[in-house]
mmCIF file of N, CA, C and O in Angstrom:
data_model
loop_
_atom_site.group_PDB
_atom_site.id
_atom_site.type_symbol
_atom_site.label_atom_id
_atom_site.label_comp_id
_atom_site.label_asym_id
_atom_site.label_seq_id
_atom_site.Cartn_x
_atom_site.Cartn_y
_atom_site.Cartn_z
ATOM 1 N N MET A 17 9.939 12.182 -102.902
ATOM 2 C CA MET A 17 10.502 13.515 -102.860
ATOM 3 C C MET A 17 11.632 13.532 -101.839
ATOM 4 O O MET A 17 11.481 13.111 -100.720
ATOM 5 N N SER A 18 12.761 14.029 -102.253
ATOM 6 C CA SER A 18 13.893 14.064 -101.337
ATOM 7 C C SER A 18 13.906 15.381 -100.573
ATOM 8 O O SER A 18 13.467 16.407 -101.060
ATOM 9 N N THR A 19 14.430 15.318 -99.376
ATOM 10 C CA THR A 19 14.520 16.487 -98.521
ATOM 11 C C THR A 19 15.982 16.844 -98.348
ATOM 12 O O THR A 19 16.803 15.962 -98.110
ATOM 13 N N PRO A 20 16.337 18.113 -98.484
ATOM 14 C CA PRO A 20 17.733 18.495 -98.269
ATOM 15 C C PRO A 20 18.183 18.076 -96.886
ATOM 16 O O PRO A 20 17.423 18.150 -95.919
ATOM 17 N N SER A 21 19.430 17.651 -96.777
ATOM 18 C CA SER A 21 19.916 17.128 -95.506
ATOM 19 C C SER A 21 20.299 18.210 -94.511
ATOM 20 O O SER A 21 20.440 17.940 -93.340
ATOM 21 N N SER A 22 20.466 19.416 -94.962
ATOM 22 C CA SER A 22 20.821 20.488 -94.031
ATOM 23 C C SER A 22 20.413 21.841 -94.600
ATOM 24 O O SER A 22 20.072 21.965 -95.767
ATOM 25 N N GLN A 23 20.473 22.846 -93.751
ATOM 26 C CA GLN A 23 20.187 24.210 -94.194
ATOM 27 C C GLN A 23 21.143 24.604 -95.312
ATOM 28 O O GLN A 23 20.754 25.234 -96.277
ATOM 29 N N ASN A 24 22.408 24.204 -95.188
ATOM 30 C CA ASN A 24 23.385 24.563 -96.213
ATOM 31 C C ASN A 24 23.018 23.965 -97.562
ATOM 32 O O ASN A 24 23.220 24.594 -98.592
ATOM 33 N N ASP A 25 22.496 22.730 -97.574
ATOM 34 C CA ASP A 25 22.062 22.124 -98.834
ATOM 35 C C ASP A 25 20.913 22.917 -99.432
ATOM 36 O O ASP A 25 20.868 23.151 -100.629
ATOM 37 N N ARG A 26 19.968 23.337 -98.591
ATOM 38 C CA ARG A 26 18.835 24.118 -99.102
ATOM 39 C C ARG A 26 19.321 25.428 -99.694
ATOM 40 O O ARG A 26 18.848 25.858 -100.733
ATOM 41 N N ASP A 27 20.280 26.080 -99.030
ATOM 42 C CA ASP A 27 20.785 27.349 -99.531
ATOM 43 C C ASP A 27 21.567 27.154 -100.823
ATOM 44 O O ASP A 27 21.474 27.963 -101.731
ATOM 45 N N ARG A 28 22.325 26.076 -100.918
ATOM 46 C CA ARG A 28 23.132 25.829 -102.104
ATOM 47 C C ARG A 28 22.273 25.461 -103.296
ATOM 48 O O ARG A 28 22.525 25.902 -104.408
ATOM 49 N N ASP A 29 21.210 24.673 -103.057
ATOM 50 C CA ASP A 29 20.412 24.160 -104.155
ATOM 51 C C ASP A 29 19.092 24.892 -104.349
ATOM 52 O O ASP A 29 18.468 24.757 -105.379
ATOM 53 N N GLY A 30 18.653 25.637 -103.369
ATOM 54 C CA GLY A 30 17.320 26.229 -103.403
ATOM 55 C C GLY A 30 17.291 27.631 -103.991
ATOM 56 O O GLY A 30 18.211 28.047 -104.700
ATOM 57 N N PRO A 31 16.230 28.356 -103.669
ATOM 58 C CA PRO A 31 16.036 29.675 -104.243
ATOM 59 C C PRO A 31 17.088 30.694 -103.822
ATOM 60 O O PRO A 31 17.266 31.700 -104.483
ATOM 61 N N ARG A 32 17.811 30.411 -102.737
ATOM 62 C CA ARG A 32 18.852 31.343 -102.298
ATOM 63 C C ARG A 32 20.231 30.912 -102.783
ATOM 64 O O ARG A 32 21.242 31.405 -102.282
ATOM 65 N N ALA A 33 20.296 30.024 -103.738
ATOM 66 C CA ALA A 33 21.574 29.517 -104.229
ATOM 67 C C ALA A 33 22.470 30.680 -104.640
ATOM 68 O O ALA A 33 22.048 31.588 -105.334
ATOM 69 N N GLY A 34 23.689 30.655 -104.171
ATOM 70 C CA GLY A 34 24.658 31.676 -104.521
ATOM 71 C C GLY A 34 24.547 32.949 -103.712
ATOM 72 O O GLY A 34 25.358 33.850 -103.851
ATOM 73 N N ARG A 35 23.553 33.053 -102.852
ATOM 74 C CA ARG A 35 23.375 34.262 -102.051
ATOM 75 C C ARG A 35 24.464 34.341 -100.997
ATOM 76 O O ARG A 35 24.822 33.352 -100.380
ATOM 77 N N THR A 36 24.999 35.521 -100.821
ATOM 78 C CA THR A 36 26.002 35.713 -99.783
ATOM 79 C C THR A 36 25.395 36.518 -98.653
ATOM 80 O O THR A 36 24.484 37.308 -98.852
ATOM 81 N N TRP A 37 25.902 36.297 -97.473
ATOM 82 C CA TRP A 37 25.411 36.979 -96.281
ATOM 83 C C TRP A 37 26.497 37.934 -95.826
ATOM 84 O O TRP A 37 27.524 37.516 -95.323
ATOM 85 N N PRO A 38 26.288 39.249 -95.990
ATOM 86 C CA PRO A 38 27.344 40.212 -95.706
ATOM 87 C C PRO A 38 27.840 40.204 -94.267
ATOM 88 O O PRO A 38 28.954 40.587 -94.013
ATOM 89 N N GLN A 39 27.052 39.761 -93.325
ATOM 90 C CA GLN A 39 27.490 39.797 -91.934
ATOM 91 C C GLN A 39 27.689 38.392 -91.374
ATOM 92 O O GLN A 39 27.412 38.128 -90.221
ATOM 93 N N GLY A 40 28.153 37.491 -92.214
ATOM 94 C CA GLY A 40 28.438 36.146 -91.742
ATOM 95 C C GLY A 40 27.391 35.161 -92.182
ATOM 96 O O GLY A 40 26.807 35.278 -93.241
ATOM 97 N N SER A 41 27.142 34.183 -91.358
ATOM 98 C CA SER A 41 26.217 33.116 -91.663
ATOM 99 C C SER A 41 24.778 33.607 -91.655
ATOM 100 O O SER A 41 24.460 34.571 -90.967
ATOM 101 N N PRO A 42 23.902 32.944 -92.401
ATOM 102 C CA PRO A 42 22.500 33.332 -92.359
ATOM 103 C C PRO A 42 21.934 33.136 -90.963
ATOM 104 O O PRO A 42 22.435 32.322 -90.187
ATOM 105 N N PRO A 43 20.888 33.900 -90.615
ATOM 106 C CA PRO A 43 20.357 33.844 -89.259
ATOM 107 C C PRO A 43 19.992 32.448 -88.780
ATOM 108 O O PRO A 43 20.137 32.145 -87.622
ATOM 109 N N GLY A 44 19.532 31.578 -89.652
ATOM 110 C CA GLY A 44 19.118 30.254 -89.244
ATOM 111 C C GLY A 44 20.191 29.200 -89.378
ATOM 112 O O GLY A 44 19.926 28.016 -89.338
ATOM 113 N N ASP A 45 21.425 29.609 -89.544
ATOM 114 C CA ASP A 45 22.525 28.681 -89.762
ATOM 115 C C ASP A 45 22.651 27.684 -88.615
ATOM 116 O O ASP A 45 22.767 28.066 -87.458
ATOM 117 N N GLY A 46 22.619 26.406 -88.944
ATOM 118 C CA GLY A 46 22.681 25.360 -87.944
ATOM 119 C C GLY A 46 23.989 25.315 -87.172
ATOM 120 O O GLY A 46 24.069 24.711 -86.117
ATOM 121 N N ASP A 47 25.042 25.953 -87.693
ATOM 122 C CA ASP A 47 26.325 25.956 -87.012
ATOM 123 C C ASP A 47 26.374 26.987 -85.890
ATOM 124 O O ASP A 47 27.301 27.003 -85.105
ATOM 125 N N ARG A 48 25.378 27.840 -85.818
ATOM 126 C CA ARG A 48 25.338 28.857 -84.774
ATOM 127 C C ARG A 48 24.268 28.490 -83.761
ATOM 128 O O ARG A 48 23.188 28.070 -84.116
ATOM 129 N N THR A 49 24.576 28.678 -82.510
ATOM 130 C CA THR A 49 23.568 28.456 -81.487
ATOM 131 C C THR A 49 22.629 29.644 -81.455
ATOM 132 O O THR A 49 22.956 30.729 -81.943
ATOM 133 N N PHE A 50 21.466 29.442 -80.839
ATOM 134 C CA PHE A 50 20.540 30.560 -80.726
ATOM 135 C C PHE A 50 21.185 31.714 -79.976
ATOM 136 O O PHE A 50 21.038 32.875 -80.343
ATOM 137 N N GLY A 51 21.937 31.416 -78.933
ATOM 138 C CA GLY A 51 22.591 32.473 -78.158
ATOM 139 C C GLY A 51 23.524 33.322 -79.004
ATOM 140 O O GLY A 51 23.564 34.543 -78.869
ATOM 141 N N GLU A 52 24.268 32.676 -79.889
ATOM 142 C CA GLU A 52 25.168 33.417 -80.778
ATOM 143 C C GLU A 52 24.375 34.290 -81.741
ATOM 144 O O GLU A 52 24.733 35.439 -81.987
ATOM 145 N N ARG A 53 23.298 33.733 -82.309
ATOM 146 C CA ARG A 53 22.462 34.518 -83.231
ATOM 147 C C ARG A 53 21.834 35.690 -82.498
ATOM 148 O O ARG A 53 21.775 36.801 -83.016
ATOM 149 N N ARG A 54 21.369 35.437 -81.292
ATOM 150 C CA ARG A 54 20.720 36.486 -80.501
ATOM 151 C C ARG A 54 21.695 37.610 -80.175
ATOM 152 O O ARG A 54 21.368 38.786 -80.285
ATOM 153 N N ARG A 55 22.918 37.250 -79.772
ATOM 154 C CA ARG A 55 23.928 38.277 -79.469
ATOM 155 C C ARG A 55 24.227 39.120 -80.702
ATOM 156 O O ARG A 55 24.319 40.342 -80.614
ATOM 157 N N ARG A 56 24.340 38.473 -81.855
ATOM 158 C CA ARG A 56 24.607 39.209 -83.098
ATOM 159 C C ARG A 56 23.433 40.133 -83.419
ATOM 160 O O ARG A 56 23.624 41.291 -83.796
ATOM 161 N N ALA A 57 22.226 39.637 -83.258
ATOM 162 C CA ALA A 57 21.038 40.447 -83.523
ATOM 163 C C ALA A 57 20.993 41.648 -82.590
ATOM 164 O O ALA A 57 20.666 42.768 -83.016
ATOM 165 N N GLU A 58 21.327 41.450 -81.328
ATOM 166 C CA GLU A 58 21.319 42.547 -80.368
ATOM 167 C C GLU A 58 22.385 43.581 -80.699
ATOM 168 O O GLU A 58 22.162 44.784 -80.549
ATOM 169 N N GLN A 59 23.555 43.124 -81.173
ATOM 170 C CA GLN A 59 24.599 44.057 -81.602
ATOM 171 C C GLN A 59 24.104 44.914 -82.765
ATOM 172 O O GLN A 59 24.307 46.125 -82.786
ATOM 173 N N LEU A 60 23.459 44.273 -83.716
ATOM 174 C CA LEU A 60 22.924 45.012 -84.861
ATOM 175 C C LEU A 60 21.803 45.949 -84.431
ATOM 176 O O LEU A 60 21.686 47.070 -84.935
ATOM 177 N N ALA A 61 20.979 45.516 -83.497
ATOM 178 C CA ALA A 61 19.863 46.341 -83.028
ATOM 179 C C ALA A 61 20.361 47.610 -82.345
ATOM 180 O O ALA A 61 19.702 48.655 -82.415
ATOM 181 N N GLU A 62 21.517 47.541 -81.699
ATOM 182 C CA GLU A 62 22.072 48.721 -81.038
ATOM 183 C C GLU A 62 22.393 49.826 -82.035
ATOM 184 O O GLU A 62 22.458 50.994 -81.664
ATOM 185 N N GLN A 63 22.584 49.485 -83.297
ATOM 186 C CA GLN A 63 22.929 50.455 -84.329
ATOM 187 C C GLN A 63 21.698 51.138 -84.928
ATOM 188 O O GLN A 63 21.835 52.048 -85.735
ATOM 189 N N LEU A 64 20.514 50.709 -84.535
ATOM 190 C CA LEU A 64 19.280 51.249 -85.102
ATOM 191 C C LEU A 64 18.925 52.597 -84.502
ATOM 192 O O LEU A 64 19.263 52.893 -83.353
ATOM 193 N N THR A 65 18.175 53.376 -85.275
ATOM 194 C CA THR A 65 17.627 54.631 -84.763
ATOM 195 C C THR A 65 16.465 54.294 -83.822
ATOM 196 O O THR A 65 15.930 53.176 -83.858
ATOM 197 N N PRO A 66 16.051 55.245 -82.997
ATOM 198 C CA PRO A 66 14.897 54.979 -82.127
ATOM 199 C C PRO A 66 13.649 54.554 -82.916
ATOM 200 O O PRO A 66 12.936 53.636 -82.490
ATOM 201 N N ARG A 67 13.375 55.163 -84.059
ATOM 202 C CA ARG A 67 12.203 54.806 -84.862
ATOM 203 C C ARG A 67 12.345 53.384 -85.400
ATOM 204 O O ARG A 67 11.393 52.599 -85.398
ATOM 205 N N GLN A 68 13.542 53.026 -85.861
ATOM 206 C CA GLN A 68 13.759 51.667 -86.360
ATOM 207 C C GLN A 68 13.561 50.649 -85.245
ATOM 208 O O GLN A 68 13.029 49.568 -85.479
ATOM 209 N N ARG A 69 13.947 50.998 -84.034
ATOM 210 C CA ARG A 69 13.734 50.093 -82.893
ATOM 211 C C ARG A 69 12.250 49.916 -82.611
ATOM 212 O O ARG A 69 11.800 48.826 -82.267
ATOM 213 N N GLU A 70 11.481 51.001 -82.759
ATOM 214 C CA GLU A 70 10.029 50.902 -82.577
ATOM 215 C C GLU A 70 9.426 49.947 -83.601
ATOM 216 O O GLU A 70 8.615 49.086 -83.259
ATOM 217 N N VAL A 71 9.844 50.110 -84.858
ATOM 218 C CA VAL A 71 9.332 49.249 -85.922
ATOM 219 C C VAL A 71 9.743 47.805 -85.666
ATOM 220 O O VAL A 71 8.929 46.880 -85.803
ATOM 221 N N LEU A 72 10.983 47.594 -85.264
ATOM 222 C CA LEU A 72 11.456 46.241 -84.960
ATOM 223 C C LEU A 72 10.622 45.605 -83.857
ATOM 224 O O LEU A 72 10.203 44.448 -83.968
ATOM 225 N N ALA A 73 10.361 46.346 -82.799
ATOM 226 C CA ALA A 73 9.564 45.806 -81.687
ATOM 227 C C ALA A 73 8.176 45.397 -82.166
ATOM 228 O O ALA A 73 7.664 44.335 -81.785
ATOM 229 N N LEU A 74 7.571 46.205 -83.021
ATOM 230 C CA LEU A 74 6.241 45.880 -83.539
ATOM 231 C C LEU A 74 6.295 44.666 -84.468
ATOM 232 O O LEU A 74 5.402 43.815 -84.435
ATOM 233 N N LEU A 75 7.351 44.584 -85.271
ATOM 234 C CA LEU A 75 7.519 43.406 -86.134
ATOM 235 C C LEU A 75 7.652 42.138 -85.302
ATOM 236 O O LEU A 75 7.028 41.118 -85.602
ATOM 237 N N LEU A 76 8.482 42.197 -84.275
ATOM 238 C CA LEU A 76 8.706 41.021 -83.434
ATOM 239 C C LEU A 76 7.470 40.651 -82.634
ATOM 240 O O LEU A 76 7.306 39.498 -82.234
ATOM 241 N N ARG A 77 6.593 41.614 -82.425
ATOM 242 C CA ARG A 77 5.323 41.347 -81.762
ATOM 243 C C ARG A 77 4.344 40.660 -82.713
ATOM 244 O O ARG A 77 3.348 40.084 -82.293
ATOM 245 N N GLY A 78 4.655 40.732 -84.020
ATOM 246 C CA GLY A 78 3.813 40.084 -85.015
ATOM 247 C C GLY A 78 2.882 41.017 -85.753
ATOM 248 O O GLY A 78 2.005 40.567 -86.484
ATOM 249 N N ASP A 79 3.075 42.319 -85.594
ATOM 250 C CA ASP A 79 2.205 43.280 -86.269
ATOM 251 C C ASP A 79 2.423 43.273 -87.776
ATOM 252 O O ASP A 79 3.554 43.106 -88.254
ATOM 253 N N SER A 80 1.345 43.495 -88.507
ATOM 254 C CA SER A 80 1.420 43.642 -89.962
ATOM 255 C C SER A 80 1.921 45.048 -90.286
ATOM 256 O O SER A 80 1.980 45.925 -89.410
ATOM 257 N N THR A 81 2.250 45.272 -91.538
ATOM 258 C CA THR A 81 2.689 46.595 -91.961
ATOM 259 C C THR A 81 1.599 47.624 -91.687
ATOM 260 O O THR A 81 1.879 48.736 -91.220
ATOM 261 N N LYS A 82 0.360 47.259 -91.942
ATOM 262 C CA LYS A 82 -0.759 48.166 -91.684
ATOM 263 C C LYS A 82 -0.856 48.489 -90.196
ATOM 264 O O LYS A 82 -1.062 49.645 -89.807
ATOM 265 N N GLU A 83 -0.704 47.482 -89.350
ATOM 266 C CA GLU A 83 -0.766 47.697 -87.903
ATOM 267 C C GLU A 83 0.401 48.567 -87.417
ATOM 268 O O GLU A 83 0.224 49.409 -86.529
ATOM 269 N N ILE A 84 1.572 48.372 -88.006
ATOM 270 C CA ILE A 84 2.728 49.196 -87.647
ATOM 271 C C ILE A 84 2.451 50.658 -88.006
ATOM 272 O O ILE A 84 2.687 51.561 -87.215
ATOM 273 N N ALA A 85 1.940 50.873 -89.219
ATOM 274 C CA ALA A 85 1.630 52.230 -89.666
ATOM 275 C C ALA A 85 0.624 52.903 -88.729
ATOM 276 O O ALA A 85 0.806 54.061 -88.328
ATOM 277 N N THR A 86 -0.408 52.178 -88.369
ATOM 278 C CA THR A 86 -1.435 52.726 -87.469
ATOM 279 C C THR A 86 -0.838 53.042 -86.101
ATOM 280 O O THR A 86 -1.066 54.119 -85.543
ATOM 281 N N ALA A 87 -0.063 52.127 -85.551
ATOM 282 C CA ALA A 87 0.524 52.315 -84.219
ATOM 283 C C ALA A 87 1.462 53.517 -84.173
ATOM 284 O O ALA A 87 1.540 54.205 -83.154
ATOM 285 N N LEU A 88 2.164 53.761 -85.280
ATOM 286 C CA LEU A 88 3.143 54.845 -85.301
ATOM 287 C C LEU A 88 2.601 56.133 -85.924
ATOM 288 O O LEU A 88 3.311 57.149 -85.962
ATOM 289 N N GLY A 89 1.387 56.083 -86.444
ATOM 290 C CA GLY A 89 0.801 57.267 -87.065
ATOM 291 C C GLY A 89 1.497 57.681 -88.351
ATOM 292 O O GLY A 89 1.677 58.863 -88.624
ATOM 293 N N ILE A 90 1.907 56.679 -89.140
ATOM 294 C CA ILE A 90 2.586 56.951 -90.411
ATOM 295 C C ILE A 90 1.847 56.234 -91.534
ATOM 296 O O ILE A 90 0.972 55.400 -91.286
ATOM 297 N N LYS A 91 2.193 56.552 -92.776
ATOM 298 C CA LYS A 91 1.580 55.893 -93.924
ATOM 299 C C LYS A 91 2.118 54.475 -94.049
ATOM 300 O O LYS A 91 3.242 54.175 -93.643
ATOM 301 N N GLN A 92 1.313 53.606 -94.663
ATOM 302 C CA GLN A 92 1.742 52.219 -94.863
ATOM 303 C C GLN A 92 3.009 52.143 -95.703
ATOM 304 O O GLN A 92 3.870 51.297 -95.443
ATOM 305 N N ASP A 93 3.130 53.011 -96.711
ATOM 306 C CA ASP A 93 4.342 53.003 -97.539
ATOM 307 C C ASP A 93 5.581 53.319 -96.709
ATOM 308 O O ASP A 93 6.645 52.722 -96.906
ATOM 309 N N THR A 94 5.441 54.240 -95.776
ATOM 310 C CA THR A 94 6.558 54.585 -94.899
ATOM 311 C C THR A 94 6.893 53.407 -93.985
ATOM 312 O O THR A 94 8.077 53.073 -93.798
ATOM 313 N N ALA A 95 5.884 52.773 -93.446
ATOM 314 C CA ALA A 95 6.108 51.591 -92.600
ATOM 315 C C ALA A 95 6.798 50.492 -93.409
ATOM 316 O O ALA A 95 7.733 49.845 -92.921
ATOM 317 N N ARG A 96 6.349 50.299 -94.638
ATOM 318 C CA ARG A 96 6.953 49.280 -95.513
ATOM 319 C C ARG A 96 8.431 49.594 -95.761
ATOM 320 O O ARG A 96 9.284 48.695 -95.759
ATOM 321 N N GLU A 97 8.752 50.877 -95.955
ATOM 322 C CA GLU A 97 10.155 51.271 -96.154
ATOM 323 C C GLU A 97 10.983 50.973 -94.904
ATOM 324 O O GLU A 97 12.113 50.486 -95.015
ATOM 325 N N HIS A 98 10.432 51.265 -93.737
ATOM 326 C CA HIS A 98 11.136 50.953 -92.485
ATOM 327 C C HIS A 98 11.411 49.455 -92.382
ATOM 328 O O HIS A 98 12.506 49.043 -91.982
ATOM 329 N N VAL A 99 10.434 48.644 -92.732
ATOM 330 C CA VAL A 99 10.599 47.187 -92.677
ATOM 331 C C VAL A 99 11.710 46.749 -93.625
ATOM 332 O O VAL A 99 12.574 45.943 -93.261
ATOM 333 N N GLN A 100 11.721 47.292 -94.841
ATOM 334 C CA GLN A 100 12.754 46.922 -95.810
ATOM 335 C C GLN A 100 14.150 47.320 -95.325
ATOM 336 O O GLN A 100 15.118 46.576 -95.514
ATOM 337 N N VAL A 101 14.251 48.484 -94.699
ATOM 338 C CA VAL A 101 15.542 48.918 -94.139
ATOM 339 C C VAL A 101 16.003 47.924 -93.068
ATOM 340 O O VAL A 101 17.187 47.564 -93.009
ATOM 341 N N LEU A 102 15.077 47.461 -92.242
ATOM 342 C CA LEU A 102 15.430 46.477 -91.215
ATOM 343 C C LEU A 102 15.882 45.161 -91.842
ATOM 344 O O LEU A 102 16.856 44.560 -91.381
ATOM 345 N N TYR A 103 15.191 44.710 -92.889
ATOM 346 C CA TYR A 103 15.602 43.478 -93.570
ATOM 347 C C TYR A 103 17.038 43.613 -94.071
ATOM 348 O O TYR A 103 17.852 42.703 -93.907
ATOM 349 N N THR A 104 17.338 44.743 -94.677
ATOM 350 C CA THR A 104 18.687 44.972 -95.194
ATOM 351 C C THR A 104 19.695 45.011 -94.046
ATOM 352 O O THR A 104 20.755 44.386 -94.122
ATOM 353 N N HIS A 105 19.368 45.727 -92.996
ATOM 354 C CA HIS A 105 20.277 45.874 -91.863
ATOM 355 C C HIS A 105 20.618 44.526 -91.228
ATOM 356 O O HIS A 105 21.772 44.283 -90.863
ATOM 357 N N PHE A 106 19.614 43.653 -91.108
ATOM 358 C CA PHE A 106 19.830 42.351 -90.484
ATOM 359 C C PHE A 106 20.160 41.253 -91.501
ATOM 360 O O PHE A 106 20.285 40.091 -91.136
ATOM 361 N N SER A 107 20.276 41.626 -92.776
ATOM 362 C CA SER A 107 20.610 40.674 -93.849
ATOM 363 C C SER A 107 19.618 39.523 -93.917
ATOM 364 O O SER A 107 19.989 38.353 -93.981
ATOM 365 N N VAL A 108 18.331 39.849 -93.884
ATOM 366 C CA VAL A 108 17.273 38.858 -94.005
ATOM 367 C C VAL A 108 16.335 39.288 -95.127
ATOM 368 O O VAL A 108 16.395 40.420 -95.608
ATOM 369 N N SER A 109 15.448 38.383 -95.525
ATOM 370 C CA SER A 109 14.506 38.718 -96.594
ATOM 371 C C SER A 109 13.059 38.451 -96.197
ATOM 372 O O SER A 109 12.180 38.528 -97.046
ATOM 373 N N SER A 110 12.828 38.130 -94.921
ATOM 374 C CA SER A 110 11.454 37.876 -94.501
ATOM 375 C C SER A 110 11.310 38.125 -93.005
ATOM 376 O O SER A 110 12.293 38.157 -92.261
ATOM 377 N N ARG A 111 10.061 38.258 -92.578
ATOM 378 C CA ARG A 111 9.779 38.425 -91.157
ATOM 379 C C ARG A 111 10.201 37.187 -90.380
ATOM 380 O O ARG A 111 10.684 37.278 -89.256
ATOM 381 N N GLY A 112 10.008 36.036 -90.990
ATOM 382 C CA GLY A 112 10.398 34.790 -90.328
ATOM 383 C C GLY A 112 11.887 34.726 -90.043
ATOM 384 O O GLY A 112 12.311 34.294 -88.968
ATOM 385 N N GLU A 113 12.700 35.134 -91.020
ATOM 386 C CA GLU A 113 14.151 35.148 -90.809
ATOM 387 C C GLU A 113 14.536 36.143 -89.714
ATOM 388 O O GLU A 113 15.401 35.863 -88.887
ATOM 389 N N LEU A 114 13.892 37.298 -89.728
ATOM 390 C CA LEU A 114 14.162 38.292 -88.697
ATOM 391 C C LEU A 114 13.770 37.755 -87.322
ATOM 392 O O LEU A 114 14.523 37.858 -86.358
ATOM 393 N N MET A 115 12.603 37.146 -87.248
ATOM 394 C CA MET A 115 12.121 36.571 -85.990
ATOM 395 C C MET A 115 13.090 35.499 -85.481
ATOM 396 O O MET A 115 13.351 35.406 -84.278
ATOM 397 N N ALA A 116 13.633 34.707 -86.397
ATOM 398 C CA ALA A 116 14.542 33.626 -86.006
ATOM 399 C C ALA A 116 15.807 34.138 -85.331
ATOM 400 O O ALA A 116 16.443 33.418 -84.568
ATOM 401 N N MET A 117 16.159 35.393 -85.589
ATOM 402 C CA MET A 117 17.338 35.959 -84.950
ATOM 403 C C MET A 117 17.087 36.284 -83.483
ATOM 404 O O MET A 117 18.017 36.341 -82.686
ATOM 405 N N PHE A 118 15.821 36.515 -83.123
ATOM 406 C CA PHE A 118 15.485 36.965 -81.778
ATOM 407 C C PHE A 118 14.741 35.920 -80.948
ATOM 408 O O PHE A 118 14.724 36.003 -79.734
ATOM 409 N N VAL A 119 14.101 34.961 -81.609
ATOM 410 C CA VAL A 119 13.264 33.989 -80.905
ATOM 411 C C VAL A 119 13.836 32.597 -81.139
ATOM 412 O O VAL A 119 14.096 32.217 -82.273
ATOM 413 N N PRO A 120 14.030 31.813 -80.076
ATOM 414 C CA PRO A 120 14.567 30.463 -80.264
ATOM 415 C C PRO A 120 13.576 29.562 -81.014
ATOM 416 O O PRO A 120 12.374 29.744 -80.920
ATOM 417 N N THR A 121 14.124 28.650 -81.770
ATOM 418 C CA THR A 121 13.273 27.659 -82.448
ATOM 419 C C THR A 121 13.187 26.433 -81.568
ATOM 420 O O THR A 121 14.166 25.995 -80.978
ATOM 421 N N TRP A 122 12.012 25.852 -81.468
ATOM 422 C CA TRP A 122 11.781 24.703 -80.589
ATOM 423 C C TRP A 122 11.459 23.480 -81.414
ATOM 424 O O TRP A 122 10.334 23.137 -81.611
ATOM 425 N N TYR A 123 12.493 22.844 -81.934
ATOM 426 C CA TYR A 123 12.300 21.592 -82.681
ATOM 427 C C TYR A 123 13.448 20.671 -82.465
ATOM 428 O O TYR A 123 14.434 20.988 -81.920
#
């Protein structure tokens, strides 16, 4: 089994083939340092509403959608909508991608 040689190869050939990133490179782009990704994430975070920042903090803490809903006293569907808005805002499609914008990878 062959392994793609870079993130760009995975994006070109994998399930995200042809996907464009409206705000530049994908969060895990090897051409960007963690510091650059973090600064971009912080710039985007400044544009969030106070409620979106609360949801983001809970997501980055590792809370599930159910835990977010309970912590904020809202329905799970509402929490799920907040999460989806954050994914769109940060141009990601998973919690892992969002986390990668804020937490350094150690490999």
